[in-house]
Amino acid sequence: MSAPLRPRPAAPHGPAASRDRAVLGAPVAPRLLTVGVIGAGRVGAVLGAALAAAGHRVVAVAGGSGASRARLALLLPEVPRRPVAAVAHAAADLLLIAVPDDALAAVVADLAERGALRPGQVVAHTSGAHGLAVLAPATEVGAQPLALHPAMTFTGTPDDLARLAGISYGVTAHAQLRPLAARLVADLGGVPEWVAESDRPLYHAALAHGANHLVTLVNEATDRLRDAGVDRPEKVLAPLLRAALENALRLGDDALTGPVSRGDAGTVERHLARLAATAPESVPAYLALARRTADRAIAAGRLRPVDAQSLLGVLADRSREVTA
């Protein structure tokens, strides 16, 4: 059971509050921000709850699906649900938009067209793929744009709040808004990573490649172990994968082990033959990852090019069979 959320006490008025007013660019901007959240998916609901726990005033949230209502009842039970435009109006200091990447531009444009945004208001989104350009309609009406992406996977439950401690946030912000962005990240218990506008797609690709594809890879391994007659594949994989992940994060390419790193062409060929017979849908992914693993092993000096020749030949032959 998660511990109840305890808002932090407000900081006194004075120099700190004055600095916050200067950062926000509004005539009166309290240290505790008045916040609205558009999008009560897993990310929006959790970040809204985290901001409330930090003492900020979350005054309205938009989210109409049954799943969203259930999350809000769990995480922000006292915050009223309102239409999108009403949330934007209520968010005097910070409007947090946590909607899917492909919906973000339309939501921002609609809010600007309806006059729901105001000068000095900070409009932030949680998309990893987008930077500030997607917030151009908000900027044109005088709002201050902020990209604030938590580098974490979410379940949309109170358990997520504990996981926020120490995580990184990919932040893109103009210079004048960086102090406020840093303070928000600190209030959420995180650490800012400043990402240039032009680097947002690469930043997000790296996270998706590492985290989302990891889920696919683990589930592929789980399925193939079941095919091999293993009743509890998760029991077999858990210690192995935890050690591999920890070693990779600590040692980089020096953590690599296995047949590709040794140039064991015969073993890899047997893998591919059995996969082709049992789960042909897994063959293209195995080939692609084996080839990339070989390239990295060679570049890192883990595999000598002369020892890699037979292995690379096997991978090339199988790749031609797949594409034929």
Short mmCIF file of N, CA, C and O in Angstrom, two decimals, residues 157-280:
data_model
loop_
_atom_site.label_atom_id
_atom_site.label_comp_id
_atom_site.label_asym_id
_atom_site.label_seq_id
_atom_site.Cartn_x
_atom_site.Cartn_y
_atom_site.Cartn_z
N THR A 157 -0.45 3.98 -11.39
CA THR A 157 -0.88 3.64 -10.02
C THR A 157 -0.02 4.40 -9.02
O THR A 157 1.03 4.95 -9.37
N PRO A 158 -0.43 4.42 -7.74
CA PRO A 158 0.38 5.10 -6.73
C PRO A 158 1.80 4.56 -6.61
O PRO A 158 2.70 5.27 -6.15
N ASP A 159 2.02 3.31 -7.02
CA ASP A 159 3.37 2.76 -6.96
C ASP A 159 4.35 3.56 -7.80
O ASP A 159 5.56 3.59 -7.51
N ASP A 160 3.86 4.22 -8.85
CA ASP A 160 4.74 5.01 -9.72
C ASP A 160 5.38 6.18 -8.96
O ASP A 160 6.47 6.62 -9.32
N LEU A 161 4.69 6.68 -7.96
CA LEU A 161 5.21 7.85 -7.24
C LEU A 161 6.55 7.56 -6.59
O LEU A 161 7.45 8.41 -6.60
N ALA A 162 6.71 6.37 -6.07
CA ALA A 162 7.99 6.01 -5.45
C ALA A 162 9.09 5.89 -6.49
O ALA A 162 10.26 6.14 -6.21
N ARG A 163 8.72 5.51 -7.72
CA ARG A 163 9.73 5.32 -8.77
C ARG A 163 10.25 6.64 -9.34
O ARG A 163 11.24 6.65 -10.05
N LEU A 164 9.57 7.74 -9.04
CA LEU A 164 9.99 9.02 -9.58
C LEU A 164 11.28 9.53 -8.94
O LEU A 164 11.98 10.36 -9.53
N ALA A 165 11.58 9.06 -7.76
CA ALA A 165 12.75 9.57 -7.04
C ALA A 165 14.03 9.27 -7.81
O ALA A 165 14.35 8.11 -8.08
N GLY A 166 14.73 10.33 -8.21
CA GLY A 166 16.02 10.17 -8.85
C GLY A 166 16.01 9.94 -10.35
O GLY A 166 17.07 9.82 -10.96
N ILE A 167 14.83 9.89 -10.98
CA ILE A 167 14.81 9.65 -12.42
C ILE A 167 15.21 10.92 -13.17
O ILE A 167 15.20 12.02 -12.63
N SER A 168 15.53 10.75 -14.44
CA SER A 168 15.90 11.89 -15.28
C SER A 168 14.69 12.39 -16.05
O SER A 168 13.78 11.61 -16.38
N TYR A 169 14.70 13.68 -16.35
CA TYR A 169 13.69 14.30 -17.19
C TYR A 169 14.40 14.94 -18.38
O TYR A 169 15.33 15.73 -18.19
N GLY A 170 13.96 14.59 -19.58
CA GLY A 170 14.49 15.25 -20.76
C GLY A 170 13.80 16.60 -20.91
O GLY A 170 12.60 16.67 -21.22
N VAL A 171 14.54 17.68 -20.69
CA VAL A 171 13.96 19.02 -20.64
C VAL A 171 14.49 19.86 -21.79
O VAL A 171 15.70 19.93 -22.01
N THR A 172 13.57 20.50 -22.48
CA THR A 172 13.92 21.50 -23.49
C THR A 172 13.19 22.78 -23.10
O THR A 172 11.97 22.79 -22.93
N ALA A 173 13.96 23.86 -22.94
CA ALA A 173 13.38 25.12 -22.47
C ALA A 173 14.25 26.28 -22.92
O ALA A 173 15.47 26.12 -23.06
N HIS A 174 13.62 27.41 -23.14
CA HIS A 174 14.40 28.62 -23.39
C HIS A 174 15.15 29.01 -22.12
O HIS A 174 14.76 28.64 -21.01
N ALA A 175 16.21 29.79 -22.28
CA ALA A 175 17.10 30.10 -21.16
C ALA A 175 16.36 30.71 -19.98
O ALA A 175 16.62 30.36 -18.82
N GLN A 176 15.41 31.61 -20.26
CA GLN A 176 14.74 32.30 -19.15
C GLN A 176 13.83 31.37 -18.34
O GLN A 176 13.47 31.68 -17.20
N LEU A 177 13.47 30.23 -18.93
CA LEU A 177 12.57 29.31 -18.22
C LEU A 177 13.33 28.17 -17.55
O LEU A 177 12.74 27.38 -16.81
N ARG A 178 14.63 28.08 -17.77
CA ARG A 178 15.38 26.95 -17.21
C ARG A 178 15.35 26.89 -15.68
O ARG A 178 15.24 25.79 -15.12
N PRO A 179 15.45 28.02 -14.99
CA PRO A 179 15.38 27.92 -13.52
C PRO A 179 14.06 27.32 -13.03
O PRO A 179 14.04 26.51 -12.11
N LEU A 180 12.95 27.72 -13.65
CA LEU A 180 11.67 27.16 -13.25
C LEU A 180 11.60 25.68 -13.60
O LEU A 180 11.13 24.86 -12.81
N ALA A 181 12.09 25.31 -14.79
CA ALA A 181 12.08 23.90 -15.20
C ALA A 181 12.89 23.06 -14.22
O ALA A 181 12.46 21.97 -13.81
N ALA A 182 14.06 23.57 -13.83
CA ALA A 182 14.90 22.84 -12.88
C ALA A 182 14.19 22.67 -11.54
O ALA A 182 14.27 21.62 -10.90
N ARG A 183 13.46 23.73 -11.13
CA ARG A 183 12.75 23.65 -9.86
C ARG A 183 11.61 22.64 -9.92
O ARG A 183 11.39 21.86 -8.99
N LEU A 184 10.89 22.62 -11.03
CA LEU A 184 9.81 21.65 -11.18
C LEU A 184 10.34 20.22 -11.12
O LEU A 184 9.76 19.35 -10.47
N VAL A 185 11.43 19.98 -11.84
CA VAL A 185 12.03 18.64 -11.83
C VAL A 185 12.48 18.27 -10.42
O VAL A 185 12.27 17.14 -9.96
N ALA A 186 13.07 19.23 -9.72
CA ALA A 186 13.48 18.96 -8.34
C ALA A 186 12.28 18.66 -7.45
O ALA A 186 12.32 17.77 -6.60
N ASP A 187 11.19 19.40 -7.65
CA ASP A 187 9.97 19.15 -6.88
C ASP A 187 9.43 17.75 -7.15
O ASP A 187 8.81 17.13 -6.27
N LEU A 188 9.64 17.25 -8.34
CA LEU A 188 9.21 15.90 -8.69
C LEU A 188 10.21 14.83 -8.25
O LEU A 188 10.00 13.64 -8.47
N GLY A 189 11.31 15.28 -7.65
CA GLY A 189 12.31 14.34 -7.16
C GLY A 189 13.29 13.88 -8.21
O GLY A 189 14.01 12.90 -7.99
N GLY A 190 13.33 14.58 -9.37
CA GLY A 190 14.15 14.12 -10.48
C GLY A 190 15.36 14.98 -10.75
O GLY A 190 15.70 15.89 -9.99
N VAL A 191 16.01 14.67 -11.87
CA VAL A 191 17.22 15.35 -12.31
C VAL A 191 17.01 15.78 -13.76
O VAL A 191 16.62 14.95 -14.60
N PRO A 192 17.27 17.04 -14.11
CA PRO A 192 17.06 17.47 -15.50
C PRO A 192 18.22 17.06 -16.40
O PRO A 192 19.38 17.13 -16.02
N GLU A 193 17.87 16.62 -17.60
CA GLU A 193 18.84 16.42 -18.69
C GLU A 193 18.42 17.40 -19.79
O GLU A 193 17.35 17.27 -20.36
N TRP A 194 19.26 18.38 -20.06
CA TRP A 194 18.90 19.42 -21.01
C TRP A 194 19.13 18.91 -22.43
O TRP A 194 20.25 18.57 -22.81
N VAL A 195 18.05 18.81 -23.19
CA VAL A 195 18.09 18.25 -24.53
C VAL A 195 17.77 19.36 -25.53
O VAL A 195 16.74 20.05 -25.41
N ALA A 196 18.63 19.54 -26.52
CA ALA A 196 18.41 20.55 -27.55
C ALA A 196 17.18 20.20 -28.38
O ALA A 196 16.84 19.02 -28.55
N GLU A 197 16.54 21.21 -28.90
CA GLU A 197 15.34 21.01 -29.73
C GLU A 197 15.61 20.01 -30.86
O GLU A 197 14.83 19.09 -31.09
N SER A 198 16.73 20.18 -31.54
CA SER A 198 17.03 19.32 -32.69
C SER A 198 17.34 17.88 -32.29
O SER A 198 17.29 16.98 -33.13
N ASP A 199 17.66 17.66 -31.02
CA ASP A 199 18.03 16.33 -30.56
C ASP A 199 16.88 15.56 -29.93
O ASP A 199 17.07 14.40 -29.51
N ARG A 200 15.69 16.16 -29.86
CA ARG A 200 14.57 15.45 -29.23
C ARG A 200 14.25 14.11 -29.91
O ARG A 200 14.07 13.10 -29.22
N PRO A 201 14.19 14.04 -31.26
CA PRO A 201 13.89 12.73 -31.86
C PRO A 201 14.93 11.67 -31.53
O PRO A 201 14.58 10.51 -31.28
N LEU A 202 16.21 12.05 -31.50
CA LEU A 202 17.27 11.09 -31.18
C LEU A 202 17.18 10.66 -29.72
O LEU A 202 17.34 9.47 -29.40
N TYR A 203 16.93 11.63 -28.84
CA TYR A 203 16.75 11.33 -27.42
C TYR A 203 15.63 10.32 -27.22
O TYR A 203 15.78 9.30 -26.52
N HIS A 204 14.50 10.56 -27.88
CA HIS A 204 13.35 9.69 -27.70
C HIS A 204 13.57 8.33 -28.36
O HIS A 204 13.15 7.29 -27.82
N ALA A 205 14.23 8.32 -29.51
CA ALA A 205 14.53 7.05 -30.17
C ALA A 205 15.40 6.17 -29.28
O ALA A 205 15.19 4.94 -29.19
N ALA A 206 16.36 6.78 -28.60
CA ALA A 206 17.24 6.01 -27.71
C ALA A 206 16.44 5.38 -26.58
O ALA A 206 16.64 4.19 -26.24
N LEU A 207 15.54 6.14 -25.98
CA LEU A 207 14.74 5.60 -24.88
C LEU A 207 13.79 4.51 -25.36
O LEU A 207 13.63 3.47 -24.70
N ALA A 208 13.13 4.74 -26.49
CA ALA A 208 12.20 3.74 -27.02
C ALA A 208 12.94 2.47 -27.42
O ALA A 208 12.48 1.35 -27.16
N HIS A 209 14.11 2.65 -28.06
CA HIS A 209 14.91 1.50 -28.47
C HIS A 209 15.35 0.69 -27.26
O HIS A 209 15.28 -0.55 -27.26
N GLY A 210 15.76 1.38 -26.20
CA GLY A 210 16.24 0.68 -25.03
C GLY A 210 15.14 0.07 -24.18
O GLY A 210 15.26 -1.08 -23.73
N ALA A 211 14.06 0.80 -23.94
CA ALA A 211 13.03 0.33 -23.01
C ALA A 211 11.93 -0.46 -23.70
O ALA A 211 11.62 -1.59 -23.31
N ASN A 212 11.33 0.10 -24.76
CA ASN A 212 10.21 -0.58 -25.40
C ASN A 212 10.66 -1.86 -26.09
O ASN A 212 10.02 -2.92 -25.99
N HIS A 213 11.78 -1.78 -26.80
CA HIS A 213 12.26 -2.97 -27.49
C HIS A 213 12.79 -4.02 -26.52
O HIS A 213 12.81 -5.21 -26.83
N LEU A 214 13.22 -3.56 -25.33
CA LEU A 214 13.63 -4.51 -24.31
C LEU A 214 12.45 -5.39 -23.88
O LEU A 214 12.59 -6.60 -23.70
N VAL A 215 11.28 -4.78 -23.75
CA VAL A 215 10.09 -5.54 -23.39
C VAL A 215 9.80 -6.60 -24.46
O VAL A 215 9.51 -7.77 -24.15
N THR A 216 9.89 -6.19 -25.72
CA THR A 216 9.66 -7.14 -26.81
C THR A 216 10.69 -8.26 -26.77
O THR A 216 10.36 -9.45 -26.92
N LEU A 217 11.95 -7.90 -26.57
CA LEU A 217 13.02 -8.89 -26.54
C LEU A 217 12.84 -9.88 -25.40
O LEU A 217 12.98 -11.11 -25.59
N VAL A 218 12.49 -9.39 -24.22
CA VAL A 218 12.28 -10.28 -23.08
C VAL A 218 11.11 -11.22 -23.35
O VAL A 218 11.18 -12.42 -23.05
N ASN A 219 10.04 -10.69 -23.92
CA ASN A 219 8.88 -11.54 -24.19
C ASN A 219 9.16 -12.55 -25.30
O ASN A 219 8.64 -13.67 -25.27
N GLU A 220 10.00 -12.18 -26.28
CA GLU A 220 10.43 -13.15 -27.29
C GLU A 220 11.21 -14.29 -26.64
O GLU A 220 10.99 -15.47 -26.94
N ALA A 221 12.14 -13.95 -25.74
CA ALA A 221 12.92 -14.97 -25.05
C ALA A 221 12.02 -15.85 -24.19
O ALA A 221 12.19 -17.09 -24.14
N THR A 222 11.04 -15.24 -23.54
CA THR A 222 10.09 -16.01 -22.72
C THR A 222 9.31 -17.01 -23.57
O THR A 222 9.17 -18.19 -23.20
N ASP A 223 8.83 -16.56 -24.72
CA ASP A 223 8.07 -17.44 -25.60
C ASP A 223 8.91 -18.60 -26.12
O ASP A 223 8.45 -19.74 -26.21
N ARG A 224 10.16 -18.31 -26.48
CA ARG A 224 11.01 -19.37 -27.03
C ARG A 224 11.37 -20.39 -25.95
O ARG A 224 11.51 -21.58 -26.24
N LEU A 225 11.53 -19.95 -24.69
CA LEU A 225 11.77 -20.90 -23.61
C LEU A 225 10.56 -21.80 -23.40
O LEU A 225 10.70 -23.00 -23.15
N ARG A 226 9.37 -21.22 -23.50
CA ARG A 226 8.17 -22.05 -23.40
C ARG A 226 8.13 -23.08 -24.53
O ARG A 226 7.77 -24.24 -24.33
N ASP A 227 8.52 -22.64 -25.75
CA ASP A 227 8.58 -23.57 -26.87
C ASP A 227 9.56 -24.71 -26.59
O ASP A 227 9.40 -25.83 -27.10
N ALA A 228 10.59 -24.41 -25.78
CA ALA A 228 11.61 -25.42 -25.46
C ALA A 228 11.20 -26.28 -24.27
O ALA A 228 11.99 -27.13 -23.82
N GLY A 229 9.98 -26.08 -23.75
CA GLY A 229 9.47 -26.91 -22.67
C GLY A 229 9.74 -26.39 -21.28
O GLY A 229 9.51 -27.09 -20.29
N VAL A 230 10.20 -25.13 -21.16
CA VAL A 230 10.45 -24.55 -19.83
C VAL A 230 9.13 -24.03 -19.27
O VAL A 230 8.48 -23.18 -19.89
N ASP A 231 8.73 -24.54 -18.10
CA ASP A 231 7.44 -24.17 -17.53
C ASP A 231 7.41 -22.75 -16.97
O ASP A 231 6.39 -22.07 -17.07
N ARG A 232 8.51 -22.33 -16.39
CA ARG A 232 8.55 -20.99 -15.78
C ARG A 232 9.72 -20.21 -16.35
O ARG A 232 10.76 -20.04 -15.70
N PRO A 233 9.57 -19.72 -17.56
CA PRO A 233 10.68 -19.01 -18.21
C PRO A 233 11.11 -17.76 -17.46
O PRO A 233 12.30 -17.40 -17.47
N GLU A 234 10.18 -17.10 -16.78
CA GLU A 234 10.55 -15.88 -16.05
C GLU A 234 11.53 -16.20 -14.93
O GLU A 234 12.41 -15.38 -14.60
N LYS A 235 11.43 -17.39 -14.33
CA LYS A 235 12.35 -17.79 -13.27
C LYS A 235 13.76 -18.00 -13.83
O LYS A 235 14.75 -17.69 -13.17
N VAL A 236 13.83 -18.52 -15.04
CA VAL A 236 15.13 -18.73 -15.68
C VAL A 236 15.75 -17.40 -16.10
O VAL A 236 16.94 -17.15 -15.92
N LEU A 237 14.92 -16.52 -16.66
CA LEU A 237 15.43 -15.28 -17.25
C LEU A 237 15.76 -14.20 -16.22
O LEU A 237 16.70 -13.42 -16.43
N ALA A 238 15.01 -14.14 -15.13
CA ALA A 238 15.14 -13.00 -14.22
C ALA A 238 16.58 -12.76 -13.75
O ALA A 238 17.11 -11.65 -13.91
N PRO A 239 17.26 -13.74 -13.17
CA PRO A 239 18.63 -13.44 -12.71
C PRO A 239 19.59 -13.17 -13.85
O PRO A 239 20.49 -12.33 -13.73
N LEU A 240 19.41 -13.87 -14.97
CA LEU A 240 20.29 -13.67 -16.12
C LEU A 240 20.13 -12.26 -16.70
O LEU A 240 21.12 -11.56 -16.96
N LEU A 241 18.88 -11.83 -16.90
CA LEU A 241 18.65 -10.53 -17.51
C LEU A 241 19.02 -9.38 -16.57
O LEU A 241 19.53 -8.35 -17.02
N ARG A 242 18.77 -9.55 -15.28
CA ARG A 242 19.17 -8.51 -14.33
C ARG A 242 20.69 -8.33 -14.35
O ARG A 242 21.20 -7.20 -14.37
N ALA A 243 21.42 -9.45 -14.34
CA ALA A 243 22.88 -9.36 -14.37
C ALA A 243 23.36 -8.75 -15.68
O ALA A 243 24.28 -7.91 -15.69
N ALA A 244 22.74 -9.15 -16.80
CA ALA A 244 23.15 -8.60 -18.10
C ALA A 244 22.91 -7.10 -18.17
O ALA A 244 23.76 -6.35 -18.67
N LEU A 245 21.76 -6.65 -17.66
CA LEU A 245 21.46 -5.21 -17.68
C LEU A 245 22.42 -4.44 -16.79
O LEU A 245 22.98 -3.41 -17.21
N GLU A 246 22.64 -4.92 -15.59
CA GLU A 246 23.55 -4.22 -14.68
C GLU A 246 24.96 -4.16 -15.25
O GLU A 246 25.64 -3.13 -15.18
N ASN A 247 25.41 -5.28 -15.84
CA ASN A 247 26.75 -5.30 -16.41
C ASN A 247 26.86 -4.37 -17.61
O ASN A 247 27.88 -3.69 -17.80
N ALA A 248 25.81 -4.35 -18.45
CA ALA A 248 25.85 -3.48 -19.63
C ALA A 248 25.90 -2.01 -19.23
O ALA A 248 26.64 -1.22 -19.83
N LEU A 249 25.13 -1.63 -18.22
CA LEU A 249 25.13 -0.24 -17.76
C LEU A 249 26.46 0.14 -17.11
O LEU A 249 26.91 1.28 -17.20
N ARG A 250 27.12 -0.84 -16.50
CA ARG A 250 28.37 -0.57 -15.80
C ARG A 250 29.59 -0.70 -16.70
O ARG A 250 30.53 0.08 -16.60
N LEU A 251 29.55 -1.66 -17.62
CA LEU A 251 30.74 -2.00 -18.39
C LEU A 251 30.64 -1.67 -19.88
O LEU A 251 31.64 -1.77 -20.60
N GLY A 252 29.45 -1.32 -20.35
CA GLY A 252 29.30 -1.06 -21.78
C GLY A 252 29.49 -2.33 -22.60
O GLY A 252 29.06 -3.42 -22.20
N ASP A 253 30.17 -2.23 -23.73
CA ASP A 253 30.36 -3.39 -24.60
C ASP A 253 31.23 -4.47 -23.97
O ASP A 253 31.21 -5.63 -24.42
N ASP A 254 31.97 -4.15 -22.93
CA ASP A 254 32.77 -5.16 -22.25
C ASP A 254 31.91 -6.17 -21.51
O ASP A 254 32.41 -7.22 -21.08
N ALA A 255 30.63 -5.89 -21.35
CA ALA A 255 29.73 -6.83 -20.68
C ALA A 255 29.27 -7.96 -21.62
O ALA A 255 28.65 -8.93 -21.16
N LEU A 256 29.58 -7.85 -22.89
CA LEU A 256 29.05 -8.80 -23.87
C LEU A 256 29.65 -10.19 -23.68
O LEU A 256 30.85 -10.36 -23.53
N THR A 257 28.78 -11.19 -23.68
CA THR A 257 29.18 -12.59 -23.66
C THR A 257 28.37 -13.32 -24.71
O THR A 257 27.53 -12.73 -25.39
N GLY A 258 28.57 -14.62 -24.85
CA GLY A 258 27.73 -15.42 -25.73
C GLY A 258 28.38 -15.76 -27.06
O GLY A 258 29.50 -15.35 -27.36
N PRO A 259 27.66 -16.51 -27.88
CA PRO A 259 28.25 -17.05 -29.11
C PRO A 259 28.67 -16.01 -30.12
O PRO A 259 29.68 -16.19 -30.82
N VAL A 260 27.94 -14.90 -30.24
CA VAL A 260 28.33 -13.88 -31.21
C VAL A 260 29.66 -13.26 -30.81
O VAL A 260 30.55 -13.06 -31.65
N SER A 261 29.82 -12.96 -29.52
CA SER A 261 31.07 -12.34 -29.07
C SER A 261 32.26 -13.28 -29.23
O SER A 261 33.41 -12.82 -29.28
N ARG A 262 32.00 -14.58 -29.31
CA ARG A 262 33.09 -15.55 -29.50
C ARG A 262 33.29 -15.93 -30.96
O ARG A 262 34.20 -16.68 -31.29
N GLY A 263 32.37 -15.48 -31.82
CA GLY A 263 32.45 -15.87 -33.23
C GLY A 263 32.04 -17.30 -33.48
O GLY A 263 32.49 -17.93 -34.45
N ASP A 264 31.17 -17.85 -32.63
CA ASP A 264 30.74 -19.25 -32.76
C ASP A 264 29.68 -19.38 -33.84
O ASP A 264 28.46 -19.42 -33.58
N ALA A 265 30.15 -19.48 -35.08
CA ALA A 265 29.23 -19.52 -36.23
C ALA A 265 28.33 -20.74 -36.19
O ALA A 265 27.14 -20.67 -36.53
N GLY A 266 28.87 -21.88 -35.78
CA GLY A 266 28.07 -23.10 -35.76
C GLY A 266 26.90 -23.02 -34.79
O GLY A 266 25.79 -23.44 -35.11
N THR A 267 27.16 -22.44 -33.63
CA THR A 267 26.09 -22.29 -32.64
C THR A 267 25.00 -21.37 -33.16
O THR A 267 23.80 -21.66 -33.04
N VAL A 268 25.40 -20.24 -33.72
CA VAL A 268 24.43 -19.29 -34.25
C VAL A 268 23.63 -19.92 -35.39
O VAL A 268 22.42 -19.71 -35.51
N GLU A 269 24.30 -20.70 -36.23
CA GLU A 269 23.59 -21.35 -37.34
C GLU A 269 22.54 -22.32 -36.81
O GLU A 269 21.43 -22.41 -37.34
N ARG A 270 22.87 -23.07 -35.76
CA ARG A 270 21.88 -23.97 -35.17
C ARG A 270 20.73 -23.20 -34.55
O ARG A 270 19.56 -23.63 -34.63
N HIS A 271 21.03 -22.08 -33.90
CA HIS A 271 19.96 -21.23 -33.37
C HIS A 271 18.98 -20.86 -34.48
O HIS A 271 17.75 -20.99 -34.33
N LEU A 272 19.53 -20.38 -35.58
CA LEU A 272 18.68 -19.88 -36.67
C LEU A 272 17.88 -21.00 -37.31
O LEU A 272 16.71 -20.81 -37.68
N ALA A 273 18.46 -22.16 -37.44
CA ALA A 273 17.74 -23.29 -38.04
C ALA A 273 16.55 -23.69 -37.18
O ALA A 273 15.45 -23.94 -37.69
N ARG A 274 16.78 -23.76 -35.88
CA ARG A 274 15.68 -24.17 -35.00
C ARG A 274 14.62 -23.09 -34.89
O ARG A 274 13.41 -23.38 -34.85
N LEU A 275 15.04 -21.83 -34.85
CA LEU A 275 14.07 -20.74 -34.84
C LEU A 275 13.22 -20.75 -36.11
O LEU A 275 12.01 -20.53 -36.06
N ALA A 276 13.86 -20.99 -37.25
CA ALA A 276 13.12 -21.02 -38.51
C ALA A 276 12.06 -22.11 -38.51
O ALA A 276 10.98 -21.94 -39.08
N ALA A 277 12.35 -23.22 -37.84
CA ALA A 277 11.39 -24.33 -37.79
C ALA A 277 10.31 -24.11 -36.74
O ALA A 277 9.17 -24.55 -36.93
N THR A 278 10.65 -23.44 -35.65
CA THR A 278 9.73 -23.32 -34.52
C THR A 278 8.99 -22.00 -34.48
O THR A 278 7.79 -21.95 -34.22
N ALA A 279 9.72 -20.92 -34.72
CA ALA A 279 9.14 -19.57 -34.62
C ALA A 279 9.76 -18.68 -35.69
O ALA A 279 10.58 -17.80 -35.39
N PRO A 280 9.41 -18.88 -36.95
CA PRO A 280 10.04 -18.12 -38.03
C PRO A 280 9.88 -16.61 -37.89
O PRO A 280 10.71 -15.85 -38.40
#
